[in-house]
PDB file of C-alpha atoms and ligand atoms in Angstrom:
ATOM      1  CA  MET G   1     -35.563 160.781  -4.402  1.00 64.00           C
ATOM      2  CA  ILE G   2     -35.022 158.782  -1.152  1.00 70.00           C
ATOM      3  CA  VAL G   3     -30.933 158.986  -0.075  1.00 70.00           C
ATOM      4  CA  GLN G   4     -29.116 156.729   2.481  1.00 68.00           C
ATOM      5  CA  ASN G   5     -25.373 156.861   4.302  1.00 65.00           C
ATOM      6  CA  LEU G   6     -25.529 160.466   3.722  1.00 73.00           C
ATOM      7  CA  LYS G   7     -22.859 163.630   5.890  1.00 81.00           C
ATOM      8  CA  ILE G   8     -25.769 165.583   6.878  1.00 85.00           C
ATOM      9  CA  PRO G   9     -24.408 169.523   7.957  1.00 85.00           C
ATOM     10  CA  ALA G  10     -24.824 170.155  11.825  1.00 87.00           C
ATOM     11  CA  ASP G  11     -25.785 173.595  11.273  1.00 89.00           C
ATOM     12  CA  GLN G  12     -28.508 173.600   8.499  1.00 91.00           C
ATOM     13  CA  SER G  13     -31.989 173.665   9.039  1.00 94.00           C
ATOM     14  CA  ALA G  14     -34.361 170.367   8.268  1.00 95.00           C
ATOM     15  CA  TRP G  15     -37.170 168.125   9.335  1.00 95.00           C
ATOM     16  CA  TRP G  16     -36.855 165.190  11.002  1.00 95.00           C
ATOM     17  CA  PHE G  17     -38.803 162.011  11.409  1.00 95.00           C
ATOM     18  CA  VAL G  18     -37.595 160.283  14.295  1.00 96.00           C
ATOM     19  CA  PHE G  19     -39.307 157.478  14.778  1.00 96.00           C
ATOM     20  CA  SER G  20     -39.898 154.237  17.800  1.00 96.00           C
ATOM     21  CA  GLY G  21     -41.946 150.895  17.956  1.00 95.00           C
ATOM     22  CA  ASN G  22     -44.338 151.954  15.381  1.00 92.00           C
ATOM     23  CA  GLN G  23     -44.930 155.413  16.482  1.00 94.00           C
ATOM     24  CA  LEU G  24     -43.381 159.037  15.134  1.00 94.00           C
ATOM     25  CA  LEU G  25     -41.930 161.825  17.945  1.00 94.00           C
ATOM     26  CA  GLN G  26     -44.016 164.857  17.201  1.00 91.00           C
ATOM     27  CA  VAL G  27     -44.000 168.136  18.680  1.00 88.00           C
ATOM     28  CA  GLU G  28     -47.372 170.032  19.856  1.00 83.00           C
ATOM     29  CA  SER G  29     -46.495 173.085  17.568  1.00 80.00           C
ATOM     30  CA  THR G  30     -47.356 173.272  14.282  1.00 76.00           C
ATOM     31  CA  PRO G  31     -46.730 170.832  11.327  1.00 78.00           C
ATOM     32  CA  GLY G  32     -46.285 168.563  14.369  1.00 84.00           C
ATOM     33  CA  VAL G  33     -43.137 166.854  12.792  1.00 90.00           C
ATOM     34  CA  ILE G  34     -39.677 168.551  14.318  1.00 92.00           C
ATOM     35  CA  GLN G  35     -37.869 171.438  12.856  1.00 93.00           C
ATOM     36  CA  ALA G  36     -34.095 171.986  13.937  1.00 93.00           C
ATOM     37  CA  CYS G  37     -30.612 172.104  13.442  1.00 93.00           C
ATOM     38  CA  ARG G  38     -28.434 169.017  13.331  1.00 90.00           C
ATOM     39  CA  GLN G  39     -26.356 169.587  16.248  1.00 90.00           C
ATOM     40  CA  GLU G  40     -29.694 171.164  18.806  1.00 91.00           C
ATOM     41  CA  LEU G  41     -31.040 167.516  18.356  1.00 91.00           C
ATOM     42  CA  ASP G  42     -27.996 165.925  20.733  1.00 90.00           C
ATOM     43  CA  PHE G  43     -30.170 162.860  21.481  1.00 91.00           C
ATOM     44  CA  ILE G  44     -30.417 161.756  17.719  1.00 91.00           C
ATOM     45  CA  HIS G  45     -26.297 162.104  17.575  1.00 90.00           C
ATOM     46  CA  PRO G  46     -25.855 158.244  18.252  1.00 90.00           C
ATOM     47  CA  TYR G  47     -28.501 157.191  15.820  1.00 91.00           C
ATOM     48  CA  ILE G  48     -26.940 160.422  13.126  1.00 90.00           C
ATOM     49  CA  ALA G  49     -24.761 157.571  10.404  1.00 87.00           C
ATOM     50  CA  ASP G  50     -28.051 155.725   9.632  1.00 88.00           C
ATOM     51  CA  ALA G  51     -30.221 159.021   8.723  1.00 91.00           C
ATOM     52  CA  VAL G  52     -32.323 158.615   5.466  1.00 91.00           C
ATOM     53  CA  GLN G  53     -32.573 161.618   3.642  1.00 92.00           C
ATOM     54  CA  VAL G  54     -36.671 160.775   2.311  1.00 93.00           C
ATOM     55  CA  GLY G  55     -37.721 163.611   0.542  1.00 93.00           C
ATOM     56  CA  HIS G  56     -37.671 167.999   1.186  1.00 94.00           C
ATOM     57  CA  TYR G  57     -40.456 169.815   2.575  1.00 94.00           C
ATOM     58  CA  GLN G  58     -40.794 174.136   3.011  1.00 92.00           C
ATOM     59  CA  ASP G  59     -37.241 173.689   1.150  1.00 92.00           C
ATOM     60  CA  SER G  60     -35.798 171.981   3.983  1.00 94.00           C
ATOM     61  CA  PRO G  61     -34.558 168.811   3.764  1.00 95.00           C
ATOM     62  CA  CYS G  62     -36.165 165.109   5.580  1.00 95.00           C
ATOM     63  CA  TYR G  63     -34.476 163.389   7.162  1.00 95.00           C
ATOM     64  CA  LEU G  64     -35.148 159.394   8.641  1.00 95.00           C
ATOM     65  CA  ILE G  65     -34.387 159.037  12.432  1.00 96.00           C
ATOM     66  CA  ASP G  66     -34.993 155.220  13.509  1.00 96.00           C
ATOM     67  CA  PHE G  67     -34.897 154.353  17.713  1.00 96.00           C
ATOM     68  CA  ASN G  68     -36.078 150.918  16.525  1.00 94.00           C
ATOM     69  CA  ALA G  69     -37.442 149.402  19.700  1.00 93.00           C
ATOM     70  CA  GLU G  70     -35.608 152.523  21.914  1.00 94.00           C
ATOM     71  CA  GLU G  71     -37.320 155.576  23.579  1.00 92.00           C
ATOM     72  CA  PRO G  72     -36.114 158.478  22.520  1.00 92.00           C
ATOM     73  CA  GLN G  73     -35.584 161.760  25.687  1.00 88.00           C
ATOM     74  CA  TYR G  74     -36.613 165.437  23.890  1.00 88.00           C
ATOM     75  CA  PRO G  75     -38.922 167.928  25.826  1.00 85.00           C
ATOM     76  CA  SER G  76     -42.239 168.899  24.402  1.00 82.00           C
ATOM     77  CA  ALA G  77     -42.532 166.609  22.076  1.00 89.00           C
ATOM     78  CA  GLU G  78     -44.371 162.652  22.257  1.00 91.00           C
ATOM     79  CA  LEU G  79     -45.181 160.109  20.903  1.00 93.00           C
ATOM     80  CA  ALA G  80     -47.680 159.243  18.972  1.00 90.00           C
ATOM     81  CA  GLY G  81     -48.950 156.627  15.676  1.00 89.00           C
ATOM     82  CA  LEU G  82     -48.581 157.709  11.859  1.00 86.00           C
ATOM     83  CA  ARG G  83     -52.916 158.802  12.030  1.00 82.00           C
ATOM     84  CA  ASP G  84     -52.055 161.564  14.616  1.00 80.00           C
ATOM     85  CA  LEU G  85     -50.588 163.181  12.344  1.00 79.00           C
ATOM     86  CA  LEU G  86     -53.031 162.472   9.384  1.00 75.00           C
ATOM     87  CA  ILE G  87     -55.251 165.126  10.796  1.00 72.00           C
ATOM     88  CA  LYS G  88     -53.190 167.808  12.261  1.00 71.00           C
ATOM     89  CA  VAL G  89     -50.427 168.227   9.912  1.00 71.00           C
ATOM     90  CA  ASP G  90     -50.727 169.290   5.976  1.00 79.00           C
ATOM     91  CA  ILE G  91     -50.862 166.244   3.820  1.00 82.00           C
ATOM     92  CA  GLU G  92     -47.406 167.047   1.522  1.00 87.00           C
ATOM     93  CA  LEU G  93     -45.756 166.594   5.442  1.00 89.00           C
ATOM     94  CA  PHE G  94     -47.875 162.925   5.791  1.00 88.00           C
ATOM     95  CA  HIS G  95     -46.530 161.920   2.646  1.00 89.00           C
ATOM     96  CA  ILE G  96     -43.309 162.397   3.894  1.00 93.00           C
ATOM     97  CA  ALA G  97     -43.703 160.739   6.950  1.00 93.00           C
ATOM     98  CA  ALA G  98     -45.297 157.982   5.396  1.00 91.00           C
ATOM     99  CA  ARG G  99     -42.531 157.215   3.510  1.00 92.00           C
ATOM    100  CA  ALA G 100     -40.180 157.495   6.319  1.00 94.00           C
ATOM    101  CA  TRP G 101     -42.271 154.604   8.173  1.00 94.00           C
ATOM    102  CA  GLN G 102     -41.898 153.102   4.708  1.00 93.00           C
ATOM    103  CA  VAL G 103     -37.924 153.017   4.917  1.00 93.00           C
ATOM    104  CA  ALA G 104     -37.534 152.865   9.044  1.00 94.00           C
ATOM    105  CA  LEU G 105     -39.674 149.038   8.598  1.00 94.00           C
ATOM    106  CA  PHE G 106     -37.693 148.256   5.178  1.00 94.00           C
ATOM    107  CA  GLN G 107     -33.903 148.743   7.273  1.00 93.00           C
ATOM    108  CA  ARG G 108     -35.778 146.838  10.223  1.00 95.00           C
ATOM    109  CA  THR G 109     -37.160 144.012   8.282  1.00 95.00           C
ATOM    110  CA  HIS G 110     -34.369 143.175   5.552  1.00 96.00           C
ATOM    111  CA  ARG G 111     -30.808 143.094   7.821  1.00 95.00           C
ATOM    112  CA  PHE G 112     -30.408 140.049   6.680  1.00 98.00           C
ATOM    113  CA  CYS G 113     -30.759 138.128   3.027  1.00 97.00           C
ATOM    114  CA  GLY G 114     -33.865 136.321   2.821  1.00 96.00           C
ATOM    115  CA  GLN G 115     -32.534 134.041   0.677  1.00 97.00           C
ATOM    116  CA  CYS G 116     -28.714 132.829   1.998  1.00 98.00           C
ATOM    117  CA  GLY G 117     -28.885 134.354   5.293  1.00 98.00           C
ATOM    118  CA  SER G 118     -25.931 136.526   5.396  1.00 98.00           C
ATOM    119  CA  ALA G 119     -26.234 140.190   7.035  1.00 97.00           C
ATOM    120  CA  THR G 120     -27.302 142.552   4.578  1.00 97.00           C
ATOM    121  CA  ASN G 121     -25.734 146.289   2.944  1.00 94.00           C
ATOM    122  CA  LYS G 122     -27.490 148.922   2.371  1.00 90.00           C
ATOM    123  CA  VAL G 123     -26.461 149.697  -1.566  1.00 90.00           C
ATOM    124  CA  ASP G 124     -25.418 153.656  -1.614  1.00 82.00           C
ATOM    125  CA  TRP G 125     -27.186 155.270  -4.940  1.00 84.00           C
ATOM    126  CA  GLU G 126     -30.595 154.005  -4.202  1.00 86.00           C
ATOM    127  CA  LEU G 127     -32.839 152.658  -1.785  1.00 88.00           C
ATOM    128  CA  ALA G 128     -32.126 148.809  -1.299  1.00 93.00           C
ATOM    129  CA  VAL G 129     -30.218 146.629   0.477  1.00 94.00           C
ATOM    130  CA  GLN G 130     -27.532 143.737  -1.290  1.00 96.00           C
ATOM    131  CA  CYS G 131     -26.134 140.543   0.189  1.00 97.00           C
ATOM    132  CA  HIS G 132     -22.464 139.878  -1.147  1.00 96.00           C
ATOM    133  CA  VAL G 133     -22.831 136.034  -0.291  1.00 98.00           C
ATOM    134  CA  CYS G 134     -24.903 135.584  -2.889  1.00 98.00           C
ATOM    135  CA  GLN G 135     -25.409 139.009  -4.224  1.00 97.00           C
ATOM    136  CA  HIS G 136     -29.029 138.641  -4.116  1.00 97.00           C
ATOM    137  CA  ARG G 137     -30.613 142.282  -3.877  1.00 97.00           C
ATOM    138  CA  CYS G 138     -33.854 143.212  -1.510  1.00 96.00           C
ATOM    139  CA  TYR G 139     -35.703 146.616  -2.656  1.00 94.00           C
ATOM    140  CA  PRO G 140     -38.362 147.886  -0.303  1.00 91.00           C
ATOM    141  CA  ARG G 141     -41.509 146.277  -0.868  1.00 90.00           C
ATOM    142  CA  ILE G 142     -45.496 148.276  -1.859  1.00 93.00           C
ATOM    143  CA  SER G 143     -48.284 146.365  -1.471  1.00 95.00           C
ATOM    144  CA  PRO G 144     -51.146 148.022  -4.116  1.00 97.00           C
ATOM    145  CA  CYS G 145     -54.436 147.933  -3.163  1.00 97.00           C
ATOM    146  CA  ILE G 146     -57.220 148.448  -5.492  1.00 98.00           C
ATOM    147  CA  ILE G 147     -60.361 150.740  -4.020  1.00 98.00           C
ATOM    148  CA  VAL G 148     -63.612 150.775  -5.049  1.00 98.00           C
ATOM    149  CA  ALA G 149     -66.579 153.018  -5.020  1.00 98.00           C
ATOM    150  CA  ILE G 150     -69.669 151.427  -6.889  1.00 98.00           C
ATOM    151  CA  ARG G 151     -72.641 154.173  -7.965  1.00 97.00           C
ATOM    152  CA  ASN G 152     -76.202 153.074  -8.094  1.00 96.00           C
ATOM    153  CA  GLY G 153     -78.040 156.215  -9.872  1.00 93.00           C
ATOM    154  CA  LYS G 154     -77.801 158.125  -6.498  1.00 95.00           C
ATOM    155  CA  GLN G 155     -76.593 155.481  -4.878  1.00 97.00           C
ATOM    156  CA  ILE G 156     -73.165 154.151  -3.197  1.00 98.00           C
ATOM    157  CA  LEU G 157     -72.344 151.059  -1.898  1.00 98.00           C
ATOM    158  CA  LEU G 158     -70.564 151.455   1.461  1.00 98.00           C
ATOM    159  CA  ALA G 159     -69.418 148.358   3.756  1.00 97.00           C
ATOM    160  CA  GLN G 160     -68.305 148.084   7.363  1.00 96.00           C
ATOM    161  CA  GLY G 161     -65.383 146.122   7.381  1.00 91.00           C
ATOM    162  CA  LYS G 162     -64.404 144.205  10.825  1.00 87.00           C
ATOM    163  CA  HIS G 163     -62.073 145.647  11.713  1.00 81.00           C
ATOM    164  CA  HIS G 164     -63.551 149.589  11.249  1.00 79.00           C
ATOM    165  CA  LYS G 165     -64.819 151.557  13.929  1.00 77.00           C
ATOM    166  CA  ASN G 166     -67.479 154.145  15.053  1.00 78.00           C
ATOM    167  CA  ASP G 167     -69.891 152.624  13.496  1.00 88.00           C
ATOM    168  CA  MET G 168     -68.190 153.845   9.562  1.00 94.00           C
ATOM    169  CA  TYR G 169     -68.893 152.699   6.411  1.00 96.00           C
ATOM    170  CA  SER G 170     -66.467 152.976   4.303  1.00 96.00           C
ATOM    171  CA  THR G 171     -65.407 151.713   0.524  1.00 97.00           C
ATOM    172  CA  LEU G 172     -64.698 148.509  -0.767  1.00 97.00           C
ATOM    173  CA  ALA G 173     -61.199 147.800  -0.839  1.00 96.00           C
ATOM    174  CA  GLY G 174     -58.136 144.521  -1.120  1.00 96.00           C
ATOM    175  CA  PHE G 175     -54.919 143.372  -2.148  1.00 97.00           C
ATOM    176  CA  VAL G 176     -53.698 142.795  -5.481  1.00 97.00           C
ATOM    177  CA  GLU G 177     -53.095 138.593  -5.147  1.00 97.00           C
ATOM    178  CA  SER G 178     -49.826 137.751  -7.640  1.00 96.00           C
ATOM    179  CA  GLY G 179     -50.701 137.211 -11.283  1.00 96.00           C
ATOM    180  CA  GLU G 180     -53.026 139.523 -11.352  1.00 97.00           C
ATOM    181  CA  SER G 181     -54.183 142.888 -12.959  1.00 97.00           C
ATOM    182  CA  LEU G 182     -55.886 145.886 -11.216  1.00 97.00           C
ATOM    183  CA  GLU G 183     -59.211 145.389 -13.126  1.00 97.00           C
ATOM    184  CA  GLN G 184     -59.195 141.648 -12.494  1.00 98.00           C
ATOM    185  CA  ALA G 185     -58.282 142.251  -8.560  1.00 98.00           C
ATOM    186  CA  VAL G 186     -61.144 144.900  -8.353  1.00 98.00           C
ATOM    187  CA  HIS G 187     -63.830 143.000 -10.149  1.00 98.00           C
ATOM    188  CA  ARG G 188     -62.714 139.665  -7.523  1.00 98.00           C
ATOM    189  CA  GLU G 189     -62.583 141.539  -4.968  1.00 97.00           C
ATOM    190  CA  VAL G 190     -66.469 142.643  -4.947  1.00 98.00           C
ATOM    191  CA  MET G 191     -67.317 139.616  -5.849  1.00 97.00           C
ATOM    192  CA  GLU G 192     -65.512 137.563  -3.013  1.00 97.00           C
ATOM    193  CA  GLU G 193     -66.728 140.123  -0.396  1.00 97.00           C
ATOM    194  CA  VAL G 194     -70.365 141.467  -1.650  1.00 97.00           C
ATOM    195  CA  GLY G 195     -71.335 139.089  -3.992  1.00 97.00           C
ATOM    196  CA  VAL G 196     -72.015 142.241  -6.829  1.00 97.00           C
ATOM    197  CA  LYS G 197     -71.300 142.389 -10.341  1.00 98.00           C
ATOM    198  CA  ILE G 198     -69.886 145.657 -11.154  1.00 98.00           C
ATOM    199  CA  LYS G 199     -68.813 147.674 -14.596  1.00 98.00           C
ATOM    200  CA  ASN G 200     -67.595 150.419 -15.762  1.00 97.00           C
ATOM    201  CA  LEU G 201     -64.064 150.707 -14.262  1.00 97.00           C
ATOM    202  CA  ARG G 202     -62.653 153.837 -14.297  1.00 96.00           C
ATOM    203  CA  TYR G 203     -59.246 154.980 -12.813  1.00 97.00           C
ATOM    204  CA  PHE G 204     -59.590 157.777 -10.386  1.00 98.00           C
ATOM    205  CA  SER G 205     -56.189 158.393  -8.757  1.00 97.00           C
ATOM    206  CA  SER G 206     -52.950 156.806  -5.868  1.00 96.00           C
ATOM    207  CA  GLN G 207     -52.656 156.860  -2.629  1.00 92.00           C
ATOM    208  CA  PRO G 208     -49.930 155.861  -0.735  1.00 90.00           C
ATOM    209  CA  TRP G 209     -50.961 154.116   2.596  1.00 89.00           C
ATOM    210  CA  PRO G 210     -48.233 153.194   4.687  1.00 86.00           C
ATOM    211  CA  PHE G 211     -50.115 150.677   7.589  1.00 84.00           C
ATOM    212  CA  PRO G 212     -48.374 149.328   6.866  1.00 86.00           C
ATOM    213  CA  HIS G 213     -47.210 149.908   2.624  1.00 90.00           C
ATOM    214  CA  SER G 214     -49.862 149.226   0.898  1.00 93.00           C
ATOM    215  CA  LEU G 215     -49.811 151.880  -2.556  1.00 95.00           C
ATOM    216  CA  MET G 216     -54.395 152.245  -2.412  1.00 96.00           C
ATOM    217  CA  MET G 217     -55.507 152.407  -6.484  1.00 98.00           C
ATOM    218  CA  GLY G 218     -58.588 153.814  -7.253  1.00 98.00           C
ATOM    219  CA  TYR G 219     -61.453 153.036  -9.318  1.00 98.00           C
ATOM    220  CA  ILE G 220     -64.751 154.726  -9.876  1.00 98.00           C
ATOM    221  CA  ALA G 221     -67.582 152.122 -10.608  1.00 97.00           C
ATOM    222  CA  ASP G 222     -71.399 150.889 -12.108  1.00 97.00           C
ATOM    223  CA  TYR G 223     -72.957 148.501 -10.479  1.00 98.00           C
ATOM    224  CA  ASP G 224     -74.284 146.049 -12.839  1.00 98.00           C
ATOM    225  CA  SER G 225     -76.553 142.727 -11.025  1.00 97.00           C
ATOM    226  CA  GLY G 226     -76.408 140.565  -8.147  1.00 97.00           C
ATOM    227  CA  ASP G 227     -78.166 141.241  -4.662  1.00 97.00           C
ATOM    228  CA  ILE G 228     -75.503 142.484  -1.873  1.00 97.00           C
ATOM    229  CA  THR G 229     -74.406 139.066   0.560  1.00 97.00           C
ATOM    230  CA  PRO G 230     -71.761 140.775   2.929  1.00 96.00           C
ATOM    231  CA  ASP G 231     -68.727 137.904   3.410  1.00 95.00           C
ATOM    232  CA  GLY G 232     -68.758 137.881   6.910  1.00 92.00           C
ATOM    233  CA  HIS G 233     -65.247 137.246   7.503  1.00 92.00           C
ATOM    234  CA  GLU G 234     -63.412 140.388   5.968  1.00 90.00           C
ATOM    235  CA  ILE G 235     -67.318 142.519   5.518  1.00 95.00           C
ATOM    236  CA  ILE G 236     -69.926 142.580   7.749  1.00 94.00           C
ATOM    237  CA  LYS G 237     -71.896 144.924   6.436  1.00 95.00           C
ATOM    238  CA  ALA G 238     -72.939 146.600   3.202  1.00 96.00           C
ATOM    239  CA  ASP G 239     -75.695 148.702   1.901  1.00 97.00           C
ATOM    240  CA  TRP G 240     -77.457 150.976  -0.993  1.00 98.00           C
ATOM    241  CA  PHE G 241     -76.892 154.576   0.286  1.00 97.00           C
ATOM    242  CA  ASP G 242     -78.085 157.932  -0.789  1.00 97.00           C
ATOM    243  CA  PHE G 243     -75.669 160.411  -1.638  1.00 96.00           C
ATOM    244  CA  ASP G 244     -78.167 162.899   0.451  1.00 94.00           C
ATOM    245  CA  ASN G 245     -77.544 160.594   3.489  1.00 95.00           C
ATOM    246  CA  LEU G 246     -74.715 158.674   3.665  1.00 96.00           C
ATOM    247  CA  PRO G 247     -73.481 157.391   7.568  1.00 96.00           C
ATOM    248  CA  HIS G 248     -70.385 157.840   8.878  1.00 96.00           C
ATOM    249  CA  ILE G 249     -67.588 157.603   6.438  1.00 96.00           C
ATOM    250  CA  PRO G 250     -63.532 158.541   5.944  1.00 92.00           C
ATOM    251  CA  SER G 251     -62.557 161.656   6.165  1.00 88.00           C
ATOM    252  CA  PRO G 252     -61.648 163.304   3.005  1.00 87.00           C
ATOM    253  CA  TYR G 253     -58.145 162.548   3.466  1.00 85.00           C
ATOM    254  CA  SER G 254     -58.298 159.117   2.505  1.00 88.00           C
ATOM    255  CA  ILE G 255     -58.104 158.443  -0.717  1.00 94.00           C
ATOM    256  CA  ALA G 256     -61.704 156.314   0.023  1.00 96.00           C
ATOM    257  CA  GLY G 257     -62.948 159.545   1.538  1.00 95.00           C
ATOM    258  CA  GLN G 258     -62.190 161.045  -2.068  1.00 96.00           C
ATOM    259  CA  LEU G 259     -63.447 158.977  -3.318  1.00 98.00           C
ATOM    260  CA  ILE G 260     -66.555 158.617  -2.436  1.00 97.00           C
ATOM    261  CA  ALA G 261     -67.085 162.528  -3.389  1.00 97.00           C
ATOM    262  CA  ALA G 262     -66.310 161.966  -7.488  1.00 97.00           C
ATOM    263  CA  ALA G 263     -68.823 159.180  -7.120  1.00 96.00           C
ATOM    264  CA  LYS G 264     -71.773 161.601  -5.390  1.00 95.00           C
ATOM    265  CA  GLU G 265     -70.009 164.720  -8.007  1.00 93.00           C
ATOM    266  CA  GLN G 266     -70.725 162.423 -10.919  1.00 90.00           C
ATOM    267  CA  SER G 267     -73.775 161.611  -9.379  1.00 85.00           C
ATOM    268  CA  ASP G 268     -75.159 165.084  -9.380  1.00 78.00           C
ATOM    269  CA  ARG G 269     -73.920 165.055 -13.301  1.00 75.00           C
TER     270      ARG G 269
HETATM  271 ZN1   ZN E 301     -27.229 135.722   0.192  1.00 89.04          ZN
END
C-alpha cells in the first residue's frame, strides 16, 4: 500500500529511495539502497514532509524522498539509474524502487489540474491528487504494454529494435491502444512489426517496468503464417533462432528473458 502525508518516527529503521532527476541515490553495500533511521539522515529533512511510504522490505518501511532537480549530498552514496539497481539487488527491492520512481514521477507531473490549471492537493487516503476548483481527480499513470514470445517448433522469433544495444535480440512488445483488448494488441503489434500471423495465444505473467510507467503483460504464441518482414521503424531486424543457438538476449530479470526461457521449455516437451 502507498501512503502519503506521513509522520515518520525519528528512530525507526527504514529503507530510503532518494531520487534526483531520473536517478536513485545508491550505496556500495548490498542491497544498494540506504537503510537508516530518519534522525541519521540530515540531508533529507527539507524533503521529509513530502515523503511517501511505498512498501515494506525485510520488516522495515520503505520511503520515497524526491529531490526533484536538486542533488542530494550523502557520503558513500552516488546517483545512478534504476537499471543499475536491477542487476545489483533482490528483485523485490527493485520492484519497490520501481514503484517509488513511478510515484515520484506522478507527483512531479500532476502539480496542476489538467482540466482547469489550478494547483492540485494530495489525497490522504489513496495515491491521487484532487483539484478543489473543478473536482477533477488524477491517479498515477500506468501504460499497459504487451510482450510476446512466438514459437515455431524448435525456433523462436526474435527481433532487434532500433533502441536495442549490444546487438541484442528480444521478443516483440508494444503499447496497448485505447479501446483495444490485450489479445487484439498482441495480434496487431506482431502483424505491424514483423508481418506475421500468430495463433494459440496464452497468457504468461506480468511485470511492472518503470521506464517510465509500463505494465508489461507477457504472452506465448505459436506461429501461424506469413514471412517475417521487419517494419523498418520500430524493428530493424527479425529472424527465427534455434533455441539451442540464441543470440544475445535480455537477462532473466526482465519478463522478456523469462518469456524466452519459458518458450524454450515448452519446445523441449
Ligand atoms: Zn481543476
